[in-house]
Short mmCIF file of C-alpha atoms in Angstrom, two decimals:
data_model
loop_
_atom_site.label_atom_id
_atom_site.label_comp_id
_atom_site.label_asym_id
_atom_site.label_seq_id
_atom_site.Cartn_x
_atom_site.Cartn_y
_atom_site.Cartn_z
CA LEU A 104 -109.53 -71.71 138.73
CA ALA A 105 -108.74 -73.99 141.65
CA PHE A 106 -106.90 -71.15 143.39
CA PRO A 107 -108.77 -68.87 145.81
CA ARG A 108 -108.19 -65.86 143.60
CA SER A 109 -110.60 -63.04 142.88
CA TYR A 110 -109.87 -61.75 139.39
CA THR A 111 -111.04 -58.15 139.31
CA ASN A 112 -111.15 -58.07 135.50
CA PHE A 113 -113.43 -61.12 135.15
CA LYS A 114 -117.06 -59.90 134.93
CA GLU A 115 -118.70 -63.16 135.97
CA GLN A 116 -117.05 -65.48 138.44
CA LYS A 117 -117.88 -67.23 141.63
CA LYS A 118 -115.84 -65.91 144.56
CA ARG A 119 -113.70 -68.72 145.95
CA ASP A 120 -112.90 -68.42 149.65
CA GLU A 121 -111.32 -71.83 150.05
CA LEU A 122 -108.74 -73.76 148.11
CA ASP A 123 -110.26 -76.53 145.99
CA ARG A 124 -107.76 -79.04 147.31
CA PRO A 125 -109.20 -82.20 145.67
CA PHE A 126 -109.22 -80.63 142.21
CA LEU A 127 -105.79 -79.03 142.58
CA ARG A 128 -104.36 -82.23 144.07
CA SER A 129 -105.48 -84.13 140.98
CA LEU A 130 -103.75 -81.64 138.67
CA LEU A 131 -100.38 -81.60 140.45
CA CYS A 132 -97.76 -84.18 139.53
CA GLU A 133 -96.23 -86.08 142.47
CA ASP A 134 -92.81 -84.47 141.91
CA VAL A 135 -94.18 -80.98 141.19
CA ARG A 136 -91.86 -78.08 142.01
CA LEU A 137 -92.72 -74.50 142.94
CA HIS A 138 -90.08 -71.76 142.79
CA GLN A 139 -90.77 -68.29 144.22
CA PRO A 140 -88.60 -65.36 145.30
CA CYS A 141 -89.54 -66.23 148.88
CA GLY A 142 -88.46 -69.88 148.60
CA SER A 143 -89.04 -73.20 146.85
CA ARG A 144 -91.28 -76.19 147.51
CA GLU A 145 -91.09 -79.70 146.09
CA GLY A 146 -93.70 -82.45 146.11
CA LYS A 147 -97.47 -82.34 145.93
CA GLU A 148 -98.17 -81.89 149.65
CA GLU A 149 -95.63 -79.10 150.13
CA VAL A 150 -96.92 -77.20 147.11
CA LEU A 151 -100.51 -77.60 148.29
CA SER A 152 -99.54 -76.19 151.69
CA GLU A 153 -97.92 -73.21 150.00
CA PHE A 154 -101.05 -72.55 147.93
CA GLN A 155 -103.11 -72.62 151.09
CA ARG A 156 -101.50 -69.28 151.95
CA TYR A 157 -103.52 -67.71 149.15
CA CYS A 158 -106.59 -68.18 151.31
CA GLU A 159 -105.03 -65.93 153.94
CA MET A 160 -104.20 -63.12 151.52
CA GLU A 161 -106.41 -60.07 151.56
CA ALA A 162 -105.74 -59.04 147.98
CA ASP A 163 -107.48 -58.92 144.63
CA ILE A 164 -105.63 -60.39 141.68
CA GLU A 165 -105.93 -59.05 138.16
CA LEU A 166 -104.93 -61.33 135.32
CA VAL A 167 -103.22 -58.95 132.88
CA HIS A 168 -101.85 -61.31 130.23
CA ASN A 169 -101.92 -65.05 129.61
CA TYR A 170 -99.72 -66.66 126.93
CA VAL A 171 -99.27 -70.23 125.71
CA ASP A 172 -96.28 -71.89 124.05
CA GLU A 173 -98.06 -74.90 122.60
CA ASP A 174 -94.90 -76.64 121.37
CA ALA A 175 -93.22 -76.47 124.79
CA ALA A 176 -96.46 -77.05 126.77
CA VAL A 177 -95.75 -73.93 128.83
CA THR A 178 -97.97 -71.06 129.91
CA PHE A 179 -96.63 -67.70 131.11
CA SER A 180 -98.99 -65.23 132.73
CA GLU A 181 -98.79 -61.77 134.26
CA TYR A 182 -100.75 -60.74 137.36
CA VAL A 183 -101.22 -57.73 139.57
CA LEU A 184 -101.81 -58.45 143.26
CA ALA A 185 -103.65 -55.46 144.72
CA SER A 186 -103.69 -55.21 148.52
CA LYS A 187 -104.43 -52.33 150.87
CA LYS A 188 -100.71 -51.55 151.22
CA LYS A 189 -99.40 -51.86 147.66
CA ASN A 190 -99.72 -53.50 144.27
CA VAL A 191 -97.34 -56.30 143.33
CA ARG A 192 -96.79 -57.24 139.70
CA MET A 193 -95.64 -60.79 138.97
CA CYS A 194 -95.05 -63.25 136.14
CA GLU A 195 -95.91 -66.92 136.61
CA VAL A 196 -94.57 -69.71 134.37
CA ILE A 197 -96.12 -73.19 134.44
CA HIS A 198 -94.62 -76.24 132.75
CA TRP A 199 -97.25 -78.86 131.88
CA ASP A 200 -96.97 -82.60 131.27
CA LEU A 201 -99.93 -83.30 128.97
CA SER A 202 -98.94 -86.83 127.97
CA GLY A 203 -101.82 -88.25 130.01
CA TYR A 204 -104.33 -86.31 127.93
CA LYS A 205 -103.29 -87.81 124.60
CA SER A 206 -105.43 -90.33 122.77
CA SER A 207 -104.74 -94.02 123.26
CA GLY A 208 -105.21 -94.56 119.50
CA GLU A 209 -107.59 -97.50 119.93
CA ALA A 210 -108.85 -99.31 116.86
CA GLY A 211 -111.78 -97.57 115.21
CA SER A 212 -111.02 -94.24 116.85
CA VAL A 213 -110.91 -91.16 114.62
CA VAL A 214 -108.37 -89.55 116.97
CA ARG A 215 -104.75 -90.35 116.17
CA PRO A 216 -102.38 -91.34 119.03
CA GLU A 217 -100.45 -88.06 118.81
CA MET A 218 -103.64 -86.02 119.23
CA TYR A 219 -105.30 -85.02 122.51
CA ASP A 220 -108.46 -86.70 123.77
CA LYS A 221 -111.31 -84.18 124.00
CA GLY A 222 -113.07 -86.08 126.77
CA LEU A 223 -109.96 -86.20 128.97
CA ILE A 224 -109.34 -82.50 128.46
CA HIS A 225 -112.89 -81.58 129.47
CA GLY A 226 -112.52 -83.80 132.54
CA GLY A 227 -109.29 -82.01 133.48
CA SER A 228 -108.47 -84.27 136.41
CA LEU A 229 -105.20 -85.94 135.41
CA PRO A 230 -101.79 -84.87 136.80
CA ALA A 231 -100.33 -82.21 134.50
CA MET A 232 -98.64 -79.39 136.46
CA LYS A 233 -94.97 -80.31 136.93
CA ARG A 234 -93.14 -77.03 137.56
CA MET A 235 -94.16 -73.48 138.47
CA THR A 236 -91.88 -70.46 138.71
CA CYS A 237 -92.84 -66.99 139.87
CA PHE A 238 -90.97 -63.77 139.10
CA GLY A 239 -91.50 -60.27 140.50
CA LYS A 240 -90.49 -56.71 139.69
CA GLY A 241 -87.44 -56.80 141.95
CA MET A 242 -83.87 -57.87 141.21
CA ASN A 243 -82.02 -60.26 143.49
CA LEU A 244 -78.22 -59.98 143.17
CA ILE A 245 -76.13 -62.99 144.18
CA ARG A 246 -72.40 -63.71 144.16
CA ASN A 247 -71.34 -65.84 141.22
CA GLY A 248 -68.69 -68.48 140.76
CA ASN A 249 -65.89 -68.52 138.26
CA ALA A 250 -67.39 -71.05 135.87
CA ARG A 251 -68.45 -69.71 132.51
CA GLU A 252 -71.87 -70.91 131.38
CA GLU A 253 -72.47 -72.25 127.89
CA GLY A 254 -74.20 -69.92 125.48
CA SER A 255 -73.10 -66.68 127.19
CA ALA A 256 -71.91 -63.72 125.19
CA GLY A 257 -69.26 -61.48 126.69
CA ALA A 258 -70.44 -57.94 125.98
CA ALA A 259 -66.97 -56.49 126.27
CA ALA A 260 -65.53 -58.79 123.62
CA ALA A 261 -64.79 -57.08 120.34
CA SER A 262 -64.83 -60.32 118.34
CA LYS A 263 -66.01 -63.89 118.83
CA THR A 264 -63.56 -66.67 119.64
CA SER A 265 -63.99 -70.17 118.22
CA GLU A 266 -65.29 -71.30 121.63
CA GLU A 267 -67.96 -68.56 121.61
CA MET A 268 -68.96 -69.49 118.08
CA CYS A 269 -69.42 -73.10 119.21
CA ASN A 270 -71.45 -72.04 122.22
CA GLU A 271 -73.68 -69.86 120.03
CA LEU A 272 -74.49 -72.84 117.82
CA GLN A 273 -75.32 -74.89 120.90
CA TRP A 274 -77.89 -72.41 122.26
CA ARG A 275 -79.40 -72.11 118.79
CA ARG A 276 -79.94 -75.85 118.64
CA GLN A 277 -81.12 -76.00 122.26
CA PHE A 278 -83.97 -73.53 121.71
CA GLY A 279 -85.01 -74.57 118.20
CA PHE A 280 -83.66 -71.35 116.72
CA LYS A 281 -84.80 -72.09 113.15
CA SER A 282 -88.40 -72.81 114.20
CA MET A 283 -88.83 -69.46 115.97
CA PRO A 284 -90.77 -66.61 114.34
CA GLU A 285 -88.49 -64.38 112.33
CA GLY A 286 -88.93 -61.38 114.62
CA VAL A 287 -88.03 -63.36 117.76
CA ARG A 288 -85.05 -64.98 116.08
CA ASP A 289 -83.68 -61.69 114.76
CA TYR A 290 -84.10 -59.88 118.09
CA ILE A 291 -82.29 -62.60 120.06
CA GLN A 292 -79.52 -62.69 117.47
CA ALA A 293 -79.07 -58.92 117.62
CA LEU A 294 -79.15 -58.93 121.42
CA MET A 295 -76.51 -61.63 121.72
CA ASP A 296 -74.37 -59.91 119.06
CA ASN A 297 -74.74 -56.51 120.80
CA ASP A 298 -75.97 -55.09 117.47
CA TYR A 299 -77.61 -51.95 118.85
CA GLU A 300 -78.35 -50.39 115.47
CA GLU A 301 -80.25 -53.52 114.48
CA ILE A 302 -82.15 -53.55 117.79
CA TYR A 303 -83.08 -49.89 117.39
CA GLY A 304 -84.61 -50.65 113.99
CA MET A 305 -86.75 -53.42 115.50
CA LEU A 306 -88.41 -51.11 118.04
CA CYS A 307 -91.48 -49.08 117.11
CA SER A 308 -91.42 -45.31 117.62
CA ASP A 309 -93.71 -45.57 120.66
CA PHE A 310 -91.76 -48.46 122.19
CA ARG A 311 -91.66 -48.71 125.99
CA ILE A 312 -89.92 -51.07 128.41
CA ASN A 313 -91.23 -51.36 131.95
CA ALA A 314 -87.85 -52.03 133.59
CA PHE A 315 -86.71 -52.44 137.21
CA ASP A 316 -85.72 -48.78 137.42
CA GLY A 317 -88.71 -47.33 135.60
CA VAL A 318 -90.06 -46.89 132.08
CA LYS A 319 -87.62 -46.40 129.18
CA THR A 320 -88.27 -45.21 125.64
CA ARG A 321 -86.63 -46.55 122.50
CA ASP A 322 -83.70 -44.13 122.76
CA THR A 323 -83.05 -44.60 126.48
CA PHE A 324 -83.40 -48.39 126.23
CA VAL A 325 -80.80 -48.70 123.46
CA SER A 326 -78.49 -46.26 125.26
CA TRP A 327 -78.78 -48.39 128.38
CA LEU A 328 -77.91 -51.54 126.40
CA MET A 329 -74.87 -49.78 124.98
CA SER A 330 -73.72 -48.77 128.48
CA LEU A 331 -73.67 -52.44 129.50
CA ARG A 332 -70.98 -53.09 126.89
CA ASN A 333 -68.62 -50.84 128.83
CA THR A 334 -69.27 -52.70 132.08
CA SER A 335 -66.43 -55.01 133.02
CA ASN A 336 -67.06 -58.77 132.77
CA PHE A 337 -70.67 -58.39 131.64
CA GLU A 338 -72.20 -61.63 130.32
CA ARG A 339 -75.70 -62.59 129.23
CA THR A 340 -76.79 -66.24 129.13
CA ILE A 341 -80.12 -67.49 127.78
CA GLN A 342 -81.79 -70.03 130.05
CA ASP A 343 -85.31 -70.33 128.57
CA ILE A 344 -87.22 -69.10 125.53
CA PHE A 345 -90.97 -69.57 125.15
CA VAL A 346 -93.07 -68.14 122.32
CA ASP A 347 -96.80 -67.60 121.94
CA HIS A 348 -97.03 -67.55 118.15
CA LYS A 349 -100.63 -66.36 118.06
CA CYS A 350 -99.96 -63.36 120.32
CA ASN A 351 -96.53 -62.48 118.86
CA THR A 352 -95.06 -62.56 122.36
CA ALA A 353 -91.88 -64.17 123.68
CA PHE A 354 -90.71 -65.03 127.19
CA LEU A 355 -86.92 -64.63 127.47
CA HIS A 356 -85.19 -65.84 130.64
CA PHE A 357 -81.62 -64.55 131.04
CA ASN A 358 -78.88 -65.07 133.58
CA ILE A 359 -76.85 -61.87 133.85
CA ARG A 360 -73.29 -61.61 135.20
CA CYS A 361 -71.54 -58.37 136.01
CA ASP A 362 -68.25 -58.32 137.92
CA GLN A 363 -68.80 -60.51 141.01
CA LYS A 364 -72.62 -60.48 140.95
CA SER A 365 -75.29 -62.41 139.06
CA ALA A 366 -79.00 -61.83 138.57
CA THR A 367 -82.01 -63.46 136.93
CA VAL A 368 -83.79 -61.25 134.40
CA VAL A 369 -86.99 -62.10 132.52
CA ASN A 370 -88.20 -60.11 129.51
CA VAL A 371 -91.72 -60.53 128.16
CA VAL A 372 -91.32 -59.12 124.65
CA GLN A 373 -94.41 -58.15 122.66
CA TRP A 374 -94.50 -57.48 118.90
CA ASP A 375 -97.17 -55.67 116.87
CA LEU A 376 -99.95 -57.53 115.04
CA GLU A 377 -97.76 -58.08 111.97
CA GLY A 378 -94.87 -59.32 114.10
CA LYS A 379 -92.59 -56.68 112.56
CA TYR A 380 -91.85 -54.21 115.37
CA ILE A 381 -91.45 -54.65 119.13
CA ILE A 382 -94.00 -52.47 120.92
CA GLN A 383 -93.30 -53.31 124.56
CA ILE A 384 -91.02 -55.21 126.93
CA ARG A 385 -91.94 -55.98 130.53
CA GLU A 386 -89.05 -56.87 132.84
CA PHE A 387 -89.20 -59.24 135.82
CA GLY A 388 -86.66 -60.69 138.23
CA ALA A 389 -86.13 -63.05 141.16
CA GLY A 390 -87.55 -60.67 143.76
CA TYR A 391 -90.87 -59.10 144.67
CA LYS A 392 -91.16 -55.34 144.86
#
């Protein structure tokens, strides 16, 4: 709430016309990094200067979704910036360093050292924000190099080589594959294996994906995935996976390669209450639209 944002879907809030610089300064780590489609900033002072631009924006901001991956200490949120000219939808990911909020484990204390100190949390004035990344509804294509990234799955390959099998095991270990909810684990496995029949069975009948080129149904989404297999030199690499277990929602960050171009694609995947079927996917990229 340090940002000068007016959340249209919050019934009671005090309008903030100026940036609460002292409070925000205390939350930012010294080496904090901010990555946006319009550029990057590094260091507390540069990030603060970038946030100051929010004060000059004539736009209301609606907080649509807010998710927490407690194990990774990451939050991922979705906003709509509504101005007079247009509405901009964005996804913001914040990596937190909460080590300063843990209990010291002093003698006689009922709080164990690995637990968080309630008093420090309520104070909320210790450095914690270490990296922020913003994604928009636009895709930014860039030329790629020739190096093959670990963990990628060539969609045109009919069978896996021993090298690909090794890489698959590496990305499983990297993202704690066994500790993921079953639905998330199965979907990622099917996606990386290009198992379209399996993916189709995971989607509910009313499934929708809000993609870069519009809204797709279950049938059109799976057909689109199948068309990628016929694209020359198509590769999909997983960069980040975050899961909000309570909301049955996953944040999947992919690097996509196709011929001589690469793109960043983010999927926010939402399951039903039982965590059995995927009800919606919202797609974001490295550009605003």
